[in-house]
PDB file of C-alpha atoms and ligand atoms in Angstrom:
ATOM      1  CA  UNK A   1     137.393 139.952 -44.230  1.00  0.00           C
ATOM      2  CA  UNK A   2     139.626 137.944 -46.478  1.00  0.00           C
ATOM      3  CA  UNK A   3     138.003 136.423 -49.712  1.00  0.00           C
ATOM      4  CA  UNK A   4     138.471 133.042 -49.969  1.00  0.00           C
ATOM      5  CA  UNK A   5     137.460 130.478 -52.761  1.00  0.00           C
ATOM      6  CA  UNK A   6     137.583 126.910 -53.118  1.00  0.00           C
ATOM      7  CA  UNK A   7     138.451 125.331 -56.646  1.00  0.00           C
ATOM      8  CA  UNK A   8     137.189 121.810 -56.221  1.00  0.00           C
ATOM      9  CA  UNK A   9     137.527 118.845 -58.660  1.00  0.00           C
ATOM     10  CA  UNK A  10     138.731 115.663 -59.734  1.00  0.00           C
ATOM     11  CA  UNK A  11     142.191 116.865 -61.108  1.00  0.00           C
ATOM     12  CA  UNK A  12     143.137 113.353 -62.478  1.00  0.00           C
ATOM     13  CA  UNK A  13     145.328 114.630 -63.689  1.00  0.00           C
ATOM     14  CA  UNK A  14     145.563 118.662 -63.870  1.00  0.00           C
ATOM     15  CA  UNK A  15     145.746 120.204 -67.128  1.00  0.00           C
ATOM     16  CA  UNK A  16     146.336 123.619 -68.625  1.00  0.00           C
ATOM     17  CA  UNK A  17     142.682 124.221 -68.596  1.00  0.00           C
ATOM     18  CA  UNK A  18     142.702 123.994 -64.692  1.00  0.00           C
ATOM     19  CA  UNK A  19     145.770 126.071 -64.487  1.00  0.00           C
ATOM     20  CA  UNK A  20     144.005 128.693 -66.881  1.00  0.00           C
ATOM     21  CA  UNK A  21     140.992 128.785 -64.509  1.00  0.00           C
ATOM     22  CA  UNK A  22     143.571 129.131 -61.194  1.00  0.00           C
ATOM     23  CA  UNK A  23     145.771 131.992 -62.886  1.00  0.00           C
ATOM     24  CA  UNK A  24     142.366 133.997 -63.911  1.00  0.00           C
ATOM     25  CA  UNK A  25     140.839 133.455 -60.376  1.00  0.00           C
ATOM     26  CA  UNK A  26     143.753 134.261 -58.330  1.00  0.00           C
ATOM     27  CA  UNK A  27     143.624 138.116 -58.643  1.00  0.00           C
ATOM     28  CA  UNK A  28     139.851 138.072 -57.712  1.00  0.00           C
ATOM     29  CA  UNK A  29     140.557 136.478 -54.245  1.00  0.00           C
ATOM     30  CA  UNK A  30     142.684 136.871 -51.438  1.00  0.00           C
ATOM     31  CA  UNK A  31     143.337 133.057 -51.417  1.00  0.00           C
ATOM     32  CA  UNK A  32     142.342 130.213 -53.846  1.00  0.00           C
ATOM     33  CA  UNK A  33     141.957 126.595 -51.992  1.00  0.00           C
ATOM     34  CA  UNK A  34     142.458 124.148 -54.569  1.00  0.00           C
ATOM     35  CA  UNK A  35     140.913 120.932 -53.250  1.00  0.00           C
ATOM     36  CA  UNK A  36     141.099 117.392 -54.704  1.00  0.00           C
ATOM     37  CA  UNK A  37     137.802 115.269 -54.147  1.00  0.00           C
ATOM     38  CA  UNK A  38     138.884 112.313 -52.006  1.00  0.00           C
ATOM     39  CA  UNK A  39     136.193 109.902 -53.244  1.00  0.00           C
ATOM     40  CA  UNK A  40     136.883 106.290 -52.553  1.00  0.00           C
ATOM     41  CA  UNK A  41     133.659 105.144 -54.502  1.00  0.00           C
ATOM     42  CA  UNK A  42     135.062 106.864 -57.813  1.00  0.00           C
ATOM     43  CA  UNK A  43     138.237 105.172 -59.622  1.00  0.00           C
ATOM     44  CA  UNK A  44     140.932 107.373 -60.420  1.00  0.00           C
ATOM     45  CA  UNK A  45     144.047 106.854 -62.062  1.00  0.00           C
ATOM     46  CA  UNK A  46     146.187 109.110 -59.887  1.00  0.00           C
ATOM     47  CA  UNK A  47     146.194 108.735 -55.842  1.00  0.00           C
ATOM     48  CA  UNK A  48     145.196 111.817 -54.032  1.00  0.00           C
ATOM     49  CA  UNK A  49     148.732 112.459 -52.744  1.00  0.00           C
ATOM     50  CA  UNK A  50     149.962 112.135 -56.591  1.00  0.00           C
ATOM     51  CA  UNK A  51     147.373 114.675 -57.699  1.00  0.00           C
ATOM     52  CA  UNK A  52     148.227 117.027 -54.656  1.00  0.00           C
ATOM     53  CA  UNK A  53     151.937 116.789 -55.665  1.00  0.00           C
ATOM     54  CA  UNK A  54     151.120 117.627 -59.601  1.00  0.00           C
ATOM     55  CA  UNK A  55     148.983 120.545 -58.332  1.00  0.00           C
ATOM     56  CA  UNK A  56     151.809 121.838 -55.662  1.00  0.00           C
ATOM     57  CA  UNK A  57     154.562 121.509 -58.478  1.00  0.00           C
ATOM     58  CA  UNK A  58     152.554 123.134 -60.983  1.00  0.00           C
ATOM     59  CA  UNK A  59     151.413 126.032 -58.884  1.00  0.00           C
ATOM     60  CA  UNK A  60     154.956 126.382 -56.932  1.00  0.00           C
ATOM     61  CA  UNK A  61     155.289 129.979 -58.377  1.00  0.00           C
ATOM     62  CA  UNK A  62     151.788 131.061 -57.597  1.00  0.00           C
ATOM     63  CA  UNK A  63     151.061 133.043 -54.399  1.00  0.00           C
ATOM     64  CA  UNK A  64     147.922 132.872 -52.186  1.00  0.00           C
ATOM     65  CA  UNK A  65     147.087 129.459 -53.155  1.00  0.00           C
ATOM     66  CA  UNK A  66     146.927 126.418 -50.998  1.00  0.00           C
ATOM     67  CA  UNK A  67     146.454 122.719 -52.288  1.00  0.00           C
ATOM     68  CA  UNK A  68     144.322 120.117 -50.228  1.00  0.00           C
ATOM     69  CA  UNK A  69     141.909 117.296 -50.590  1.00  0.00           C
ATOM     70  CA  UNK A  70     138.410 117.140 -49.167  1.00  0.00           C
ATOM     71  CA  UNK A  71     135.940 114.329 -48.320  1.00  0.00           C
ATOM     72  CA  UNK A  72     132.110 114.737 -48.322  1.00  0.00           C
ATOM     73  CA  UNK A  73     129.948 117.601 -49.034  1.00  0.00           C
ATOM     74  CA  UNK A  74     131.605 120.580 -50.680  1.00  0.00           C
ATOM     75  CA  UNK A  75     129.550 123.199 -48.874  1.00  0.00           C
ATOM     76  CA  UNK A  76     130.615 121.800 -45.396  1.00  0.00           C
ATOM     77  CA  UNK A  77     134.434 122.161 -46.801  1.00  0.00           C
ATOM     78  CA  UNK A  78     133.742 125.665 -47.944  1.00  0.00           C
ATOM     79  CA  UNK A  79     132.245 126.547 -44.764  1.00  0.00           C
ATOM     80  CA  UNK A  80     135.150 125.219 -42.751  1.00  0.00           C
ATOM     81  CA  UNK A  81     137.548 126.802 -45.017  1.00  0.00           C
ATOM     82  CA  UNK A  82     135.685 130.116 -44.577  1.00  0.00           C
ATOM     83  CA  UNK A  83     135.194 130.265 -48.268  1.00  0.00           C
ATOM     84  CA  UNK A  84     132.590 132.624 -49.910  1.00  0.00           C
ATOM     85  CA  UNK A  85     132.567 131.156 -53.397  1.00  0.00           C
ATOM     86  CA  UNK A  86     133.477 128.039 -54.955  1.00  0.00           C
ATOM     87  CA  UNK A  87     134.831 128.128 -58.720  1.00  0.00           C
ATOM     88  CA  UNK A  88     134.079 125.985 -61.524  1.00  0.00           C
ATOM     89  CA  UNK A  89     135.477 126.122 -65.078  1.00  0.00           C
ATOM     90  CA  UNK A  90     133.059 125.977 -67.862  1.00  0.00           C
ATOM     91  CA  UNK A  91     134.033 124.769 -71.153  1.00  0.00           C
ATOM     92  CA  UNK A  92     131.374 124.013 -73.561  1.00  0.00           C
ATOM     93  CA  UNK A  93     127.551 124.005 -73.337  1.00  0.00           C
ATOM     94  CA  UNK A  94     127.464 120.352 -72.403  1.00  0.00           C
ATOM     95  CA  UNK A  95     129.208 121.167 -69.081  1.00  0.00           C
ATOM     96  CA  UNK A  96     126.420 123.407 -68.246  1.00  0.00           C
ATOM     97  CA  UNK A  97     123.509 121.222 -67.322  1.00  0.00           C
ATOM     98  CA  UNK A  98     125.488 119.431 -64.690  1.00  0.00           C
ATOM     99  CA  UNK A  99     127.184 122.228 -63.252  1.00  0.00           C
ATOM    100  CA  UNK A 100     123.781 124.314 -62.920  1.00  0.00           C
ATOM    101  CA  UNK A 101     122.261 121.431 -61.145  1.00  0.00           C
ATOM    102  CA  UNK A 102     125.243 121.116 -58.717  1.00  0.00           C
ATOM    103  CA  UNK A 103     125.400 124.783 -58.073  1.00  0.00           C
ATOM    104  CA  UNK A 104     121.675 125.008 -57.426  1.00  0.00           C
ATOM    105  CA  UNK A 105     121.764 122.158 -54.937  1.00  0.00           C
ATOM    106  CA  UNK A 106     124.914 123.612 -53.247  1.00  0.00           C
ATOM    107  CA  UNK A 107     123.152 126.782 -52.800  1.00  0.00           C
ATOM    108  CA  UNK A 108     120.253 124.772 -51.079  1.00  0.00           C
ATOM    109  CA  UNK A 109     122.683 123.460 -48.610  1.00  0.00           C
ATOM    110  CA  UNK A 110     124.626 126.676 -48.004  1.00  0.00           C
ATOM    111  CA  UNK A 111     123.361 129.894 -49.378  1.00  0.00           C
ATOM    112  CA  UNK A 112     126.484 131.749 -48.117  1.00  0.00           C
ATOM    113  CA  UNK A 113     128.673 130.268 -50.737  1.00  0.00           C
ATOM    114  CA  UNK A 114     128.516 131.591 -54.271  1.00  0.00           C
ATOM    115  CA  UNK A 115     129.468 129.443 -57.239  1.00  0.00           C
ATOM    116  CA  UNK A 116     131.616 131.450 -59.592  1.00  0.00           C
ATOM    117  CA  UNK A 117     131.751 130.010 -62.971  1.00  0.00           C
ATOM    118  CA  UNK A 118     134.921 130.907 -65.155  1.00  0.00           C
ATOM    119  CA  UNK A 119     134.796 130.414 -69.152  1.00  0.00           C
ATOM    120  CA  UNK A 120     137.855 128.402 -69.642  1.00  0.00           C
ATOM    121  CA  UNK A 121     140.068 129.925 -72.455  1.00  0.00           C
ATOM    122  CA  UNK A 122     138.919 128.975 -75.910  1.00  0.00           C
ATOM    123  CA  UNK A 123     142.346 127.139 -76.645  1.00  0.00           C
ATOM    124  CA  UNK A 124     141.312 124.743 -73.630  1.00  0.00           C
ATOM    125  CA  UNK A 125     137.682 124.290 -74.622  1.00  0.00           C
ATOM    126  CA  UNK A 126     137.963 120.853 -75.836  1.00  0.00           C
ATOM    127  CA  UNK A 127     140.524 119.759 -73.050  1.00  0.00           C
ATOM    128  CA  UNK A 128     139.802 117.616 -70.287  1.00  0.00           C
ATOM    129  CA  UNK A 129     141.685 115.036 -68.012  1.00  0.00           C
ATOM    130  CA  UNK A 130     139.741 111.895 -69.619  1.00  0.00           C
ATOM    131  CA  UNK A 131     141.073 112.920 -73.068  1.00  0.00           C
ATOM    132  CA  UNK A 132     144.479 113.482 -72.020  1.00  0.00           C
ATOM    133  CA  UNK A 133     144.636 109.996 -70.454  1.00  0.00           C
ATOM    134  CA  UNK A 134     143.215 108.470 -73.494  1.00  0.00           C
ATOM    135  CA  UNK A 135     146.062 110.248 -75.459  1.00  0.00           C
ATOM    136  CA  UNK A 136     148.644 109.077 -73.185  1.00  0.00           C
ATOM    137  CA  UNK A 137     147.387 105.745 -73.062  1.00  0.00           C
ATOM    138  CA  UNK A 138     147.868 105.389 -76.935  1.00  0.00           C
ATOM    139  CA  UNK A 139     151.137 107.135 -76.680  1.00  0.00           C
ATOM    140  CA  UNK A 140     149.833 110.326 -78.334  1.00  0.00           C
ATOM    141  CA  UNK A 141     151.518 113.624 -77.535  1.00  0.00           C
ATOM    142  CA  UNK A 142     150.282 115.383 -74.457  1.00  0.00           C
ATOM    143  CA  UNK A 143     152.785 118.203 -74.390  1.00  0.00           C
ATOM    144  CA  UNK A 144     150.405 120.903 -75.475  1.00  0.00           C
ATOM    145  CA  UNK A 145     147.904 119.814 -72.789  1.00  0.00           C
ATOM    146  CA  UNK A 146     149.566 119.209 -69.548  1.00  0.00           C
ATOM    147  CA  UNK A 147     152.680 120.483 -67.840  1.00  0.00           C
ATOM    148  CA  UNK A 148     155.979 118.308 -67.987  1.00  0.00           C
ATOM    149  CA  UNK A 149     155.347 116.843 -64.287  1.00  0.00           C
ATOM    150  CA  UNK A 150     151.964 115.483 -65.429  1.00  0.00           C
ATOM    151  CA  UNK A 151     153.485 114.238 -68.577  1.00  0.00           C
ATOM    152  CA  UNK A 152     156.016 112.634 -66.566  1.00  0.00           C
ATOM    153  CA  UNK A 153     153.992 111.012 -64.094  1.00  0.00           C
ATOM    154  CA  UNK A 154     151.400 109.976 -66.682  1.00  0.00           C
ATOM    155  CA  UNK A 155     153.908 108.188 -68.776  1.00  0.00           C
ATOM    156  CA  UNK A 156     155.189 106.568 -65.268  1.00  0.00           C
ATOM    157  CA  UNK A 157     151.618 105.349 -64.466  1.00  0.00           C
ATOM    158  CA  UNK A 158     150.915 103.873 -67.696  1.00  0.00           C
ATOM    159  CA  UNK A 159     154.500 102.234 -68.015  1.00  0.00           C
ATOM    160  CA  UNK A 160     154.935 104.001 -71.446  1.00  0.00           C
TER     161      UNK A 160
HETATM  162  O1  PNS B   1     136.560 117.663 -61.500  1.00  0.00           O
HETATM  163  P1  PNS B   1     134.934 117.201 -61.070  1.00  0.00           P
HETATM  164  O2  PNS B   1     135.009 115.713 -61.005  1.00  0.00           O
HETATM  165  O3  PNS B   1     133.925 117.697 -62.014  1.00  0.00           O
HETATM  166  O4  PNS B   1     134.553 117.714 -59.806  1.00  0.00           O
HETATM  167  C1  PNS B   1     133.497 117.479 -59.165  1.00  0.00           C
HETATM  168  C2  PNS B   1     133.047 117.949 -57.429  1.00  0.00           C
HETATM  169  C3  PNS B   1     134.340 117.657 -56.995  1.00  0.00           C
HETATM  170  C4  PNS B   1     133.096 119.591 -57.804  1.00  0.00           C
HETATM  171  C5  PNS B   1     131.955 117.524 -57.145  1.00  0.00           C
HETATM  172  O5  PNS B   1     131.880 116.015 -57.410  1.00  0.00           O
HETATM  173  C6  PNS B   1     131.761 117.730 -55.597  1.00  0.00           C
HETATM  174  O6  PNS B   1     131.953 118.885 -55.215  1.00  0.00           O
HETATM  175  N1  PNS B   1     131.559 116.740 -54.783  1.00  0.00           N
HETATM  176  C7  PNS B   1     131.430 116.667 -53.308  1.00  0.00           C
HETATM  177  C8  PNS B   1     130.115 116.027 -52.756  1.00  0.00           C
HETATM  178  C9  PNS B   1     129.090 117.096 -52.826  1.00  0.00           C
HETATM  179  O7  PNS B   1     129.301 117.991 -52.140  1.00  0.00           O
HETATM  180  N2  PNS B   1     127.929 116.942 -53.722  1.00  0.00           N
HETATM  181  C10 PNS B   1     126.651 117.487 -53.612  1.00  0.00           C
HETATM  182  C11 PNS B   1     127.019 118.401 -54.890  1.00  0.00           C
HETATM  183  S1  PNS B   1     125.288 118.376 -55.636  1.00  0.00           S
END
């Protein structure tokens, strides 16, 4: 049986923190399905196709990875993808409460899928998509935080 994991998120936009999690999760599974939540109720800066484009470009040299989007319940999506695990990155203690609650709820919904937390590299512990957007908005330097395609697409989006 293939070991498949889903790495879900908003990825608005993807950062080096996300890439760090993907890189470290890849050797643990036969396939990682990175999937962008398509939630029409949540305002995001980038569209789903834009976020998929960035993720595909960033991970083009990685093996055993697929990039998609999903709607609805994560546990239902994981079942459809034959995934046995969901990966979530943990940065700081404040992430924990939300993630713990979500993992417990998801286990209630589908006990066959395990949530696996990966500690983000310490150099990315402070990094978030929201912070990157904020810095970019005020014309700060984001080269340290995101790959060049993300930087380029952020500048275009924010008309900088
Ligand atoms: O990057 P994010 O925004 O922290 O990712 C959150 C995500 C996509 C993992 C979460 O919102 C999610 O799984 N949404 C799908 C809806 C769902 O399954 N909800 C039940 C979990 S309590």
